[in-house]
mmCIF file with all atom_site columns, C-alpha atoms in Angstrom:
data_model
loop_
_atom_site.group_PDB
_atom_site.id
_atom_site.type_symbol
_atom_site.label_atom_id
_atom_site.label_alt_id
_atom_site.label_comp_id
_atom_site.label_asym_id
_atom_site.label_entity_id
_atom_site.label_seq_id
_atom_site.pdbx_PDB_ins_code
_atom_site.Cartn_x
_atom_site.Cartn_y
_atom_site.Cartn_z
_atom_site.occupancy
_atom_site.B_iso_or_equiv
_atom_site.pdbx_formal_charge
_atom_site.auth_seq_id
_atom_site.auth_comp_id
_atom_site.auth_asym_id
_atom_site.auth_atom_id
_atom_site.pdbx_PDB_model_num
ATOM 1   C CA . UNK A 1 1   ? 15.548 -13.905 -1.772  1.00 51.00 ? 12  UNK A CA 1
ATOM 2   C CA . UNK A 1 2   ? 19.525 -14.365 -1.608  1.00 57.00 ? 13  UNK A CA 1
ATOM 3   C CA . UNK A 1 3   ? 20.233 -16.423 1.641   1.00 87.00 ? 14  UNK A CA 1
ATOM 4   C CA . UNK A 1 4   ? 23.888 -14.763 1.808   1.00 95.00 ? 15  UNK A CA 1
ATOM 5   C CA . UNK A 1 5   ? 25.006 -11.317 3.388   1.00 95.00 ? 16  UNK A CA 1
ATOM 6   C CA . UNK A 1 6   ? 28.351 -9.571  1.644   1.00 97.00 ? 17  UNK A CA 1
ATOM 7   C CA . UNK A 1 7   ? 29.399 -5.952  2.452   1.00 97.00 ? 18  UNK A CA 1
ATOM 8   C CA . UNK A 1 8   ? 28.128 -3.540  -0.129  1.00 97.00 ? 19  UNK A CA 1
ATOM 9   C CA . UNK A 1 9   ? 31.730 -2.320  -1.194  1.00 97.00 ? 20  UNK A CA 1
ATOM 10  C CA . UNK A 1 10  ? 35.317 -3.566  -0.635  1.00 97.00 ? 21  UNK A CA 1
ATOM 11  C CA . UNK A 1 11  ? 38.869 -1.501  -2.055  1.00 97.00 ? 22  UNK A CA 1
ATOM 12  C CA . UNK A 1 12  ? 42.013 -3.577  -2.269  1.00 96.00 ? 23  UNK A CA 1
ATOM 13  C CA . UNK A 1 13  ? 45.191 -2.284  -3.960  1.00 96.00 ? 24  UNK A CA 1
ATOM 14  C CA . UNK A 1 14  ? 46.695 -3.912  -7.145  1.00 96.00 ? 25  UNK A CA 1
ATOM 15  C CA . UNK A 1 15  ? 49.053 -6.385  -6.922  1.00 96.00 ? 26  UNK A CA 1
ATOM 16  C CA . UNK A 1 16  ? 47.347 -7.447  -3.366  1.00 96.00 ? 27  UNK A CA 1
ATOM 17  C CA . UNK A 1 17  ? 45.377 -10.273 -2.349  1.00 97.00 ? 28  UNK A CA 1
ATOM 18  C CA . UNK A 1 18  ? 41.563 -9.485  -2.175  1.00 98.00 ? 29  UNK A CA 1
ATOM 19  C CA . UNK A 1 19  ? 39.404 -11.283 0.466   1.00 98.00 ? 30  UNK A CA 1
ATOM 20  C CA . UNK A 1 20  ? 35.969 -10.621 0.085   1.00 98.00 ? 31  UNK A CA 1
ATOM 21  C CA . UNK A 1 21  ? 33.792 -12.447 2.841   1.00 98.00 ? 32  UNK A CA 1
ATOM 22  C CA . UNK A 1 22  ? 30.327 -13.967 2.881   1.00 98.00 ? 33  UNK A CA 1
ATOM 23  C CA . UNK A 1 23  ? 27.972 -14.872 5.743   1.00 97.00 ? 34  UNK A CA 1
ATOM 24  C CA . UNK A 1 24  ? 25.322 -17.858 4.568   1.00 96.00 ? 35  UNK A CA 1
ATOM 25  C CA . UNK A 1 25  ? 24.287 -19.178 8.290   1.00 94.00 ? 36  UNK A CA 1
ATOM 26  C CA . UNK A 1 26  ? 21.414 -20.627 6.902   1.00 92.00 ? 37  UNK A CA 1
ATOM 27  C CA . UNK A 1 27  ? 22.994 -22.821 4.687   1.00 93.00 ? 38  UNK A CA 1
ATOM 28  C CA . UNK A 1 28  ? 21.591 -26.370 4.257   1.00 90.00 ? 39  UNK A CA 1
ATOM 29  C CA . UNK A 1 29  ? 23.839 -29.406 4.021   1.00 89.00 ? 40  UNK A CA 1
ATOM 30  C CA . UNK A 1 30  ? 23.463 -30.483 0.422   1.00 89.00 ? 41  UNK A CA 1
ATOM 31  C CA . UNK A 1 31  ? 23.766 -26.477 -0.647  1.00 91.00 ? 42  UNK A CA 1
ATOM 32  C CA . UNK A 1 32  ? 27.238 -25.307 -2.317  1.00 93.00 ? 43  UNK A CA 1
ATOM 33  C CA . UNK A 1 33  ? 28.883 -22.169 -1.821  1.00 95.00 ? 44  UNK A CA 1
ATOM 34  C CA . UNK A 1 34  ? 29.304 -20.545 -5.236  1.00 95.00 ? 45  UNK A CA 1
ATOM 35  C CA . UNK A 1 35  ? 31.096 -17.381 -6.451  1.00 97.00 ? 46  UNK A CA 1
ATOM 36  C CA . UNK A 1 36  ? 30.233 -15.395 -9.565  1.00 97.00 ? 47  UNK A CA 1
ATOM 37  C CA . UNK A 1 37  ? 31.592 -11.882 -10.864 1.00 97.00 ? 48  UNK A CA 1
ATOM 38  C CA . UNK A 1 38  ? 29.772 -9.467  -13.121 1.00 97.00 ? 49  UNK A CA 1
ATOM 39  C CA . UNK A 1 39  ? 32.470 -6.921  -15.165 1.00 95.00 ? 50  UNK A CA 1
ATOM 40  C CA . UNK A 1 40  ? 30.540 -3.563  -15.509 1.00 89.00 ? 51  UNK A CA 1
ATOM 41  C CA . UNK A 1 41  ? 27.086 -5.126  -17.128 1.00 81.00 ? 52  UNK A CA 1
ATOM 42  C CA . UNK A 1 42  ? 28.683 -7.857  -18.704 1.00 93.00 ? 53  UNK A CA 1
ATOM 43  C CA . UNK A 1 43  ? 27.368 -11.225 -18.117 1.00 96.00 ? 54  UNK A CA 1
ATOM 44  C CA . UNK A 1 44  ? 28.215 -13.047 -14.799 1.00 97.00 ? 55  UNK A CA 1
ATOM 45  C CA . UNK A 1 45  ? 31.223 -15.304 -14.996 1.00 96.00 ? 56  UNK A CA 1
ATOM 46  C CA . UNK A 1 46  ? 31.568 -18.246 -12.997 1.00 94.00 ? 57  UNK A CA 1
ATOM 47  C CA . UNK A 1 47  ? 34.488 -18.597 -10.706 1.00 96.00 ? 58  UNK A CA 1
ATOM 48  C CA . UNK A 1 48  ? 34.426 -21.109 -8.271  1.00 95.00 ? 59  UNK A CA 1
ATOM 49  C CA . UNK A 1 49  ? 32.516 -23.516 -5.889  1.00 94.00 ? 60  UNK A CA 1
ATOM 50  C CA . UNK A 1 50  ? 32.803 -25.619 -3.229  1.00 94.00 ? 61  UNK A CA 1
ATOM 51  C CA . UNK A 1 51  ? 30.814 -27.766 -0.627  1.00 94.00 ? 62  UNK A CA 1
ATOM 52  C CA . UNK A 1 52  ? 32.599 -28.000 2.678   1.00 91.00 ? 63  UNK A CA 1
ATOM 53  C CA . UNK A 1 53  ? 36.640 -28.407 1.499   1.00 86.00 ? 64  UNK A CA 1
ATOM 54  C CA . UNK A 1 54  ? 38.750 -25.302 0.460   1.00 93.00 ? 65  UNK A CA 1
ATOM 55  C CA . UNK A 1 55  ? 38.553 -25.082 -3.037  1.00 96.00 ? 66  UNK A CA 1
ATOM 56  C CA . UNK A 1 56  ? 41.343 -23.675 -5.577  1.00 97.00 ? 67  UNK A CA 1
ATOM 57  C CA . UNK A 1 57  ? 41.155 -23.000 -9.212  1.00 95.00 ? 68  UNK A CA 1
ATOM 58  C CA . UNK A 1 58  ? 43.132 -20.243 -11.635 1.00 94.00 ? 69  UNK A CA 1
ATOM 59  C CA . UNK A 1 59  ? 41.136 -17.545 -10.573 1.00 94.00 ? 70  UNK A CA 1
ATOM 60  C CA . UNK A 1 60  ? 40.699 -17.760 -7.228  1.00 97.00 ? 71  UNK A CA 1
ATOM 61  C CA . UNK A 1 61  ? 40.633 -20.166 -3.738  1.00 98.00 ? 72  UNK A CA 1
ATOM 62  C CA . UNK A 1 62  ? 37.790 -20.554 -1.801  1.00 98.00 ? 73  UNK A CA 1
ATOM 63  C CA . UNK A 1 63  ? 37.951 -21.025 2.267   1.00 97.00 ? 74  UNK A CA 1
ATOM 64  C CA . UNK A 1 64  ? 34.817 -22.226 4.106   1.00 97.00 ? 75  UNK A CA 1
ATOM 65  C CA . UNK A 1 65  ? 34.492 -22.009 7.550   1.00 96.00 ? 76  UNK A CA 1
ATOM 66  C CA . UNK A 1 66  ? 34.448 -25.557 9.511   1.00 94.00 ? 77  UNK A CA 1
ATOM 67  C CA . UNK A 1 67  ? 30.755 -24.769 10.325  1.00 94.00 ? 78  UNK A CA 1
ATOM 68  C CA . UNK A 1 68  ? 29.935 -23.678 6.744   1.00 95.00 ? 79  UNK A CA 1
ATOM 69  C CA . UNK A 1 69  ? 28.178 -20.445 8.124   1.00 95.00 ? 80  UNK A CA 1
ATOM 70  C CA . UNK A 1 70  ? 30.950 -18.516 5.873   1.00 96.00 ? 81  UNK A CA 1
ATOM 71  C CA . UNK A 1 71  ? 33.262 -18.348 3.617   1.00 97.00 ? 82  UNK A CA 1
ATOM 72  C CA . UNK A 1 72  ? 35.948 -16.325 1.736   1.00 98.00 ? 83  UNK A CA 1
ATOM 73  C CA . UNK A 1 73  ? 36.547 -15.875 -1.948  1.00 98.00 ? 84  UNK A CA 1
ATOM 74  C CA . UNK A 1 74  ? 40.385 -14.927 -2.320  1.00 98.00 ? 85  UNK A CA 1
ATOM 75  C CA . UNK A 1 75  ? 41.864 -13.393 -5.188  1.00 97.00 ? 86  UNK A CA 1
ATOM 76  C CA . UNK A 1 76  ? 45.494 -13.920 -4.741  1.00 96.00 ? 87  UNK A CA 1
ATOM 77  C CA . UNK A 1 77  ? 46.902 -10.773 -6.963  1.00 94.00 ? 88  UNK A CA 1
ATOM 78  C CA . UNK A 1 78  ? 44.789 -8.646  -8.024  1.00 96.00 ? 89  UNK A CA 1
ATOM 79  C CA . UNK A 1 79  ? 44.693 -6.718  -11.091 1.00 96.00 ? 90  UNK A CA 1
ATOM 80  C CA . UNK A 1 80  ? 43.009 -4.009  -12.482 1.00 96.00 ? 91  UNK A CA 1
ATOM 81  C CA . UNK A 1 81  ? 40.500 -5.785  -14.451 1.00 95.00 ? 92  UNK A CA 1
ATOM 82  C CA . UNK A 1 82  ? 39.499 -7.825  -11.159 1.00 97.00 ? 93  UNK A CA 1
ATOM 83  C CA . UNK A 1 83  ? 37.343 -4.789  -10.538 1.00 97.00 ? 94  UNK A CA 1
ATOM 84  C CA . UNK A 1 84  ? 33.770 -5.866  -10.569 1.00 97.00 ? 95  UNK A CA 1
ATOM 85  C CA . UNK A 1 85  ? 30.664 -7.448  -8.435  1.00 97.00 ? 96  UNK A CA 1
ATOM 86  C CA . UNK A 1 86  ? 31.344 -10.308 -6.516  1.00 98.00 ? 97  UNK A CA 1
ATOM 87  C CA . UNK A 1 87  ? 27.850 -12.644 -5.942  1.00 97.00 ? 98  UNK A CA 1
ATOM 88  C CA . UNK A 1 88  ? 28.068 -15.054 -3.451  1.00 97.00 ? 99  UNK A CA 1
ATOM 89  C CA . UNK A 1 89  ? 25.308 -17.841 -3.918  1.00 95.00 ? 100 UNK A CA 1
ATOM 90  C CA . UNK A 1 90  ? 24.707 -20.525 -2.597  1.00 94.00 ? 101 UNK A CA 1
ATOM 91  C CA . UNK A 1 91  ? 22.637 -23.338 -4.189  1.00 89.00 ? 102 UNK A CA 1
ATOM 92  C CA . UNK A 1 92  ? 22.123 -26.752 -4.664  1.00 84.00 ? 103 UNK A CA 1
ATOM 93  C CA . UNK A 1 93  ? 23.835 -28.454 -7.355  1.00 75.00 ? 104 UNK A CA 1
ATOM 94  C CA . UNK A 1 94  ? 21.268 -29.915 -9.614  1.00 74.00 ? 105 UNK A CA 1
ATOM 95  C CA . UNK A 1 95  ? 22.018 -29.063 -13.010 1.00 69.00 ? 106 UNK A CA 1
ATOM 96  C CA . UNK A 1 96  ? 18.752 -27.066 -14.309 1.00 69.00 ? 107 UNK A CA 1
ATOM 97  C CA . UNK A 1 97  ? 18.620 -24.969 -10.575 1.00 84.00 ? 108 UNK A CA 1
ATOM 98  C CA . UNK A 1 98  ? 18.048 -21.390 -11.183 1.00 90.00 ? 109 UNK A CA 1
ATOM 99  C CA . UNK A 1 99  ? 21.008 -19.016 -9.708  1.00 92.00 ? 110 UNK A CA 1
ATOM 100 C CA . UNK A 1 100 ? 19.410 -16.335 -7.218  1.00 92.00 ? 111 UNK A CA 1
ATOM 101 C CA . UNK A 1 101 ? 21.659 -13.478 -7.338  1.00 94.00 ? 112 UNK A CA 1
ATOM 102 C CA . UNK A 1 102 ? 22.132 -10.801 -4.254  1.00 92.00 ? 113 UNK A CA 1
ATOM 103 C CA . UNK A 1 103 ? 23.512 -7.604  -4.390  1.00 93.00 ? 114 UNK A CA 1
ATOM 104 C CA . UNK A 1 104 ? 26.754 -8.579  -3.932  1.00 96.00 ? 115 UNK A CA 1
ATOM 105 C CA . UNK A 1 105 ? 30.133 -7.022  -3.042  1.00 97.00 ? 116 UNK A CA 1
ATOM 106 C CA . UNK A 1 106 ? 31.433 -4.049  -5.148  1.00 97.00 ? 117 UNK A CA 1
ATOM 107 C CA . UNK A 1 107 ? 35.089 -4.436  -5.219  1.00 98.00 ? 118 UNK A CA 1
ATOM 108 C CA . UNK A 1 108 ? 37.589 -1.331  -6.406  1.00 97.00 ? 119 UNK A CA 1
ATOM 109 C CA . UNK A 1 109 ? 40.882 -2.152  -7.269  1.00 97.00 ? 120 UNK A CA 1
ATOM 110 C CA . UNK A 1 110 ? 42.819 0.770   -6.456  1.00 95.00 ? 121 UNK A CA 1
ATOM 111 C CA . UNK A 1 111 ? 46.223 1.320   -8.798  1.00 93.00 ? 122 UNK A CA 1
ATOM 112 C CA . UNK B 2 1   ? 37.865 -21.596 -25.168 1.00 77.00 ? 20  UNK B CA 1
ATOM 113 C CA . UNK B 2 2   ? 34.240 -22.022 -25.965 1.00 83.00 ? 21  UNK B CA 1
ATOM 114 C CA . UNK B 2 3   ? 31.379 -19.464 -24.836 1.00 93.00 ? 22  UNK B CA 1
ATOM 115 C CA . UNK B 2 4   ? 27.535 -18.043 -25.201 1.00 97.00 ? 23  UNK B CA 1
ATOM 116 C CA . UNK B 2 5   ? 27.307 -15.871 -27.732 1.00 97.00 ? 24  UNK B CA 1
ATOM 117 C CA . UNK B 2 6   ? 24.328 -13.466 -28.134 1.00 98.00 ? 25  UNK B CA 1
ATOM 118 C CA . UNK B 2 7   ? 22.710 -11.277 -30.868 1.00 97.00 ? 26  UNK B CA 1
ATOM 119 C CA . UNK B 2 8   ? 22.166 -8.532  -31.417 1.00 97.00 ? 27  UNK B CA 1
ATOM 120 C CA . UNK B 2 9   ? 24.051 -6.787  -28.866 1.00 97.00 ? 28  UNK B CA 1
ATOM 121 C CA . UNK B 2 10  ? 21.429 -4.086  -28.642 1.00 97.00 ? 29  UNK B CA 1
ATOM 122 C CA . UNK B 2 11  ? 18.210 -3.790  -29.667 1.00 97.00 ? 30  UNK B CA 1
ATOM 123 C CA . UNK B 2 12  ? 15.626 -0.911  -29.620 1.00 98.00 ? 31  UNK B CA 1
ATOM 124 C CA . UNK B 2 13  ? 12.036 -1.770  -30.117 1.00 97.00 ? 32  UNK B CA 1
ATOM 125 C CA . UNK B 2 14  ? 8.541  0.472   -30.140 1.00 97.00 ? 33  UNK B CA 1
ATOM 126 C CA . UNK B 2 15  ? 6.058  -1.035  -26.978 1.00 97.00 ? 34  UNK B CA 1
ATOM 127 C CA . UNK B 2 16  ? 3.935  -3.620  -28.277 1.00 97.00 ? 35  UNK B CA 1
ATOM 128 C CA . UNK B 2 17  ? 6.486  -4.974  -30.933 1.00 97.00 ? 36  UNK B CA 1
ATOM 129 C CA . UNK B 2 18  ? 7.502  -8.421  -30.590 1.00 98.00 ? 37  UNK B CA 1
ATOM 130 C CA . UNK B 2 19  ? 11.250 -8.848  -30.404 1.00 98.00 ? 38  UNK B CA 1
ATOM 131 C CA . UNK B 2 20  ? 13.189 -11.911 -30.376 1.00 97.00 ? 39  UNK B CA 1
ATOM 132 C CA . UNK B 2 21  ? 16.911 -12.202 -28.825 1.00 98.00 ? 40  UNK B CA 1
ATOM 133 C CA . UNK B 2 22  ? 19.087 -15.234 -29.707 1.00 97.00 ? 41  UNK B CA 1
ATOM 134 C CA . UNK B 2 23  ? 21.263 -16.941 -27.739 1.00 97.00 ? 42  UNK B CA 1
ATOM 135 C CA . UNK B 2 24  ? 24.126 -19.644 -29.230 1.00 97.00 ? 43  UNK B CA 1
ATOM 136 C CA . UNK B 2 25  ? 24.980 -21.822 -26.235 1.00 96.00 ? 44  UNK B CA 1
ATOM 137 C CA . UNK B 2 26  ? 28.092 -23.544 -25.780 1.00 95.00 ? 45  UNK B CA 1
ATOM 138 C CA . UNK B 2 27  ? 27.856 -26.800 -27.838 1.00 91.00 ? 46  UNK B CA 1
ATOM 139 C CA . UNK B 2 28  ? 27.621 -29.898 -25.359 1.00 89.00 ? 47  UNK B CA 1
ATOM 140 C CA . UNK B 2 29  ? 25.649 -27.976 -22.584 1.00 92.00 ? 48  UNK B CA 1
ATOM 141 C CA . UNK B 2 30  ? 22.171 -29.615 -22.115 1.00 90.00 ? 49  UNK B CA 1
ATOM 142 C CA . UNK B 2 31  ? 20.825 -26.679 -19.668 1.00 93.00 ? 50  UNK B CA 1
ATOM 143 C CA . UNK B 2 32  ? 19.553 -23.407 -21.206 1.00 95.00 ? 51  UNK B CA 1
ATOM 144 C CA . UNK B 2 33  ? 18.881 -20.082 -19.219 1.00 97.00 ? 52  UNK B CA 1
ATOM 145 C CA . UNK B 2 34  ? 17.221 -16.757 -19.824 1.00 98.00 ? 53  UNK B CA 1
ATOM 146 C CA . UNK B 2 35  ? 18.216 -13.956 -16.779 1.00 98.00 ? 54  UNK B CA 1
ATOM 147 C CA . UNK B 2 36  ? 17.531 -10.225 -17.233 1.00 97.00 ? 55  UNK B CA 1
ATOM 148 C CA . UNK B 2 37  ? 18.840 -7.201  -15.612 1.00 97.00 ? 56  UNK B CA 1
ATOM 149 C CA . UNK B 2 38  ? 16.996 -3.785  -15.416 1.00 97.00 ? 57  UNK B CA 1
ATOM 150 C CA . UNK B 2 39  ? 19.575 -1.078  -14.977 1.00 94.00 ? 58  UNK B CA 1
ATOM 151 C CA . UNK B 2 40  ? 21.415 -0.431  -11.615 1.00 91.00 ? 59  UNK B CA 1
ATOM 152 C CA . UNK B 2 41  ? 19.170 -3.165  -10.257 1.00 94.00 ? 60  UNK B CA 1
ATOM 153 C CA . UNK B 2 42  ? 20.011 -7.520  -9.606  1.00 94.00 ? 61  UNK B CA 1
ATOM 154 C CA . UNK B 2 43  ? 20.322 -10.095 -12.192 1.00 96.00 ? 62  UNK B CA 1
ATOM 155 C CA . UNK B 2 44  ? 17.017 -11.619 -11.845 1.00 97.00 ? 63  UNK B CA 1
ATOM 156 C CA . UNK B 2 45  ? 16.550 -15.406 -13.295 1.00 97.00 ? 64  UNK B CA 1
ATOM 157 C CA . UNK B 2 46  ? 13.414 -15.565 -15.926 1.00 98.00 ? 65  UNK B CA 1
ATOM 158 C CA . UNK B 2 47  ? 13.366 -19.436 -17.116 1.00 97.00 ? 66  UNK B CA 1
ATOM 159 C CA . UNK B 2 48  ? 15.205 -23.051 -17.198 1.00 95.00 ? 67  UNK B CA 1
ATOM 160 C CA . UNK B 2 49  ? 15.160 -24.979 -20.247 1.00 94.00 ? 68  UNK B CA 1
ATOM 161 C CA . UNK B 2 50  ? 16.393 -28.919 -20.875 1.00 92.00 ? 69  UNK B CA 1
ATOM 162 C CA . UNK B 2 51  ? 14.963 -31.352 -22.719 1.00 89.00 ? 70  UNK B CA 1
ATOM 163 C CA . UNK B 2 52  ? 12.674 -29.126 -25.136 1.00 90.00 ? 71  UNK B CA 1
ATOM 164 C CA . UNK B 2 53  ? 10.579 -28.287 -22.366 1.00 93.00 ? 72  UNK B CA 1
ATOM 165 C CA . UNK B 2 54  ? 10.496 -25.715 -20.133 1.00 95.00 ? 73  UNK B CA 1
ATOM 166 C CA . UNK B 2 55  ? 12.078 -26.678 -15.864 1.00 93.00 ? 74  UNK B CA 1
ATOM 167 C CA . UNK B 2 56  ? 11.223 -23.846 -14.177 1.00 94.00 ? 75  UNK B CA 1
ATOM 168 C CA . UNK B 2 57  ? 10.076 -20.305 -14.617 1.00 96.00 ? 76  UNK B CA 1
ATOM 169 C CA . UNK B 2 58  ? 10.034 -16.823 -12.754 1.00 96.00 ? 77  UNK B CA 1
ATOM 170 C CA . UNK B 2 59  ? 6.600  -14.910 -11.933 1.00 96.00 ? 78  UNK B CA 1
ATOM 171 C CA . UNK B 2 60  ? 8.078  -12.459 -14.691 1.00 95.00 ? 79  UNK B CA 1
ATOM 172 C CA . UNK B 2 61  ? 8.387  -15.015 -17.130 1.00 97.00 ? 80  UNK B CA 1
ATOM 173 C CA . UNK B 2 62  ? 4.482  -14.548 -18.266 1.00 94.00 ? 81  UNK B CA 1
ATOM 174 C CA . UNK B 2 63  ? 2.628  -15.330 -21.373 1.00 95.00 ? 82  UNK B CA 1
ATOM 175 C CA . UNK B 2 64  ? 4.252  -12.611 -23.019 1.00 96.00 ? 83  UNK B CA 1
ATOM 176 C CA . UNK B 2 65  ? 7.342  -14.230 -22.859 1.00 97.00 ? 84  UNK B CA 1
ATOM 177 C CA . UNK B 2 66  ? 8.420  -18.027 -24.623 1.00 97.00 ? 85  UNK B CA 1
ATOM 178 C CA . UNK B 2 67  ? 11.454 -19.891 -25.248 1.00 97.00 ? 86  UNK B CA 1
ATOM 179 C CA . UNK B 2 68  ? 12.279 -22.005 -28.113 1.00 95.00 ? 87  UNK B CA 1
ATOM 180 C CA . UNK B 2 69  ? 15.766 -23.976 -29.516 1.00 92.00 ? 88  UNK B CA 1
ATOM 181 C CA . UNK B 2 70  ? 14.609 -24.046 -32.726 1.00 86.00 ? 89  UNK B CA 1
ATOM 182 C CA . UNK B 2 71  ? 17.613 -26.222 -34.236 1.00 87.00 ? 90  UNK B CA 1
ATOM 183 C CA . UNK B 2 72  ? 20.496 -27.757 -32.277 1.00 78.00 ? 91  UNK B CA 1
ATOM 184 C CA . UNK B 2 73  ? 22.575 -24.638 -31.809 1.00 87.00 ? 92  UNK B CA 1
ATOM 185 C CA . UNK B 2 74  ? 20.202 -21.285 -31.104 1.00 93.00 ? 93  UNK B CA 1
ATOM 186 C CA . UNK B 2 75  ? 18.375 -20.925 -28.124 1.00 96.00 ? 94  UNK B CA 1
ATOM 187 C CA . UNK B 2 76  ? 15.640 -17.852 -28.514 1.00 97.00 ? 95  UNK B CA 1
ATOM 188 C CA . UNK B 2 77  ? 13.503 -15.608 -25.954 1.00 98.00 ? 96  UNK B CA 1
ATOM 189 C CA . UNK B 2 78  ? 10.645 -13.950 -27.780 1.00 98.00 ? 97  UNK B CA 1
ATOM 190 C CA . UNK B 2 79  ? 8.430  -11.261 -26.024 1.00 98.00 ? 98  UNK B CA 1
ATOM 191 C CA . UNK B 2 80  ? 5.371  -10.732 -27.834 1.00 96.00 ? 99  UNK B CA 1
ATOM 192 C CA . UNK B 2 81  ? 4.390  -7.510  -26.956 1.00 95.00 ? 100 UNK B CA 1
ATOM 193 C CA . UNK B 2 82  ? 7.118  -5.204  -25.293 1.00 97.00 ? 101 UNK B CA 1
ATOM 194 C CA . UNK B 2 83  ? 6.283  -3.110  -22.834 1.00 97.00 ? 102 UNK B CA 1
ATOM 195 C CA . UNK B 2 84  ? 8.776  -0.032  -21.221 1.00 97.00 ? 103 UNK B CA 1
ATOM 196 C CA . UNK B 2 85  ? 9.358  -1.978  -18.133 1.00 96.00 ? 104 UNK B CA 1
ATOM 197 C CA . UNK B 2 86  ? 11.264 -4.749  -20.663 1.00 97.00 ? 105 UNK B CA 1
ATOM 198 C CA . UNK B 2 87  ? 13.771 -2.606  -21.179 1.00 98.00 ? 106 UNK B CA 1
ATOM 199 C CA . UNK B 2 88  ? 16.552 -4.785  -19.690 1.00 98.00 ? 107 UNK B CA 1
ATOM 200 C CA . UNK B 2 89  ? 19.825 -6.629  -20.425 1.00 98.00 ? 108 UNK B CA 1
ATOM 201 C CA . UNK B 2 90  ? 18.880 -10.099 -20.955 1.00 98.00 ? 109 UNK B CA 1
ATOM 202 C CA . UNK B 2 91  ? 21.262 -12.302 -20.475 1.00 98.00 ? 110 UNK B CA 1
ATOM 203 C CA . UNK B 2 92  ? 21.551 -16.454 -21.710 1.00 98.00 ? 111 UNK B CA 1
ATOM 204 C CA . UNK B 2 93  ? 23.075 -18.762 -20.104 1.00 97.00 ? 112 UNK B CA 1
ATOM 205 C CA . UNK B 2 94  ? 24.398 -22.835 -20.254 1.00 95.00 ? 113 UNK B CA 1
ATOM 206 C CA . UNK B 2 95  ? 25.727 -25.216 -18.261 1.00 93.00 ? 114 UNK B CA 1
ATOM 207 C CA . UNK B 2 96  ? 26.912 -29.069 -18.612 1.00 90.00 ? 115 UNK B CA 1
ATOM 208 C CA . UNK B 2 97  ? 27.183 -29.444 -15.058 1.00 83.00 ? 116 UNK B CA 1
ATOM 209 C CA . UNK B 2 98  ? 26.878 -27.184 -12.164 1.00 83.00 ? 117 UNK B CA 1
ATOM 210 C CA . UNK B 2 99  ? 28.524 -23.713 -13.476 1.00 89.00 ? 118 UNK B CA 1
ATOM 211 C CA . UNK B 2 100 ? 26.405 -21.952 -15.471 1.00 93.00 ? 119 UNK B CA 1
ATOM 212 C CA . UNK B 2 101 ? 28.190 -19.868 -18.332 1.00 95.00 ? 120 UNK B CA 1
ATOM 213 C CA . UNK B 2 102 ? 26.751 -16.620 -19.270 1.00 97.00 ? 121 UNK B CA 1
ATOM 214 C CA . UNK B 2 103 ? 26.565 -14.804 -22.785 1.00 97.00 ? 122 UNK B CA 1
ATOM 215 C CA . UNK B 2 104 ? 27.525 -10.992 -23.212 1.00 97.00 ? 123 UNK B CA 1
ATOM 216 C CA . UNK B 2 105 ? 24.027 -10.145 -22.999 1.00 97.00 ? 124 UNK B CA 1
ATOM 217 C CA . UNK B 2 106 ? 21.363 -8.252  -25.048 1.00 98.00 ? 125 UNK B CA 1
ATOM 218 C CA . UNK B 2 107 ? 20.438 -4.447  -24.147 1.00 98.00 ? 126 UNK B CA 1
ATOM 219 C CA . UNK B 2 108 ? 16.877 -4.102  -24.910 1.00 98.00 ? 127 UNK B CA 1
ATOM 220 C CA . UNK B 2 109 ? 15.786 -0.525  -25.138 1.00 98.00 ? 128 UNK B CA 1
ATOM 221 C CA . UNK B 2 110 ? 11.449 -0.456  -25.252 1.00 98.00 ? 129 UNK B CA 1
ATOM 222 C CA . UNK B 2 111 ? 10.613 3.031   -26.251 1.00 97.00 ? 130 UNK B CA 1
#
């Protein structure tokens, strides 16, 4: 089973920052936090991952608490195309390691 | 930007028939995966593949399933005798490092 807890759904106004929380209180020292999203039955899309430092790329920012028990994915200026299911995943960074998907957070971007 | 491609996008087959789902991973990737998603359910790991052999497989991946990398570019999933419960979206993924990149999926409908 997934090692993370996420809200079932969230709404965010278009143009605003979307902040998606994730709890992973049992995370181990060698486990990373990954975020993927799935837009309406398309293949999951990698967003970002991190170990303990905050990370930023062209899609999003990842804020991990100091105790690593929770994190927040931030989409800085949400658009309608960001409407998707967002998955927070904890896994070791081993190249052949499977991804275990939970139910994720269904994010609705409102016009 | 390189991407994972899958064919066909939709496959309809009769129960008991064999199907082969095809994937072309990103060219410099060495790790390959199949996942499936039954309508309305979570994305589930099936199998991972590296260096021409299976690295890991799930309980779903029984003797009816097989994978093959027949040449330098294709990666296939074969279901020998399809069942109604095999109806799902099947996603191929590949990775070079730790991020897995998913294809658009093949929708398999078993009638």
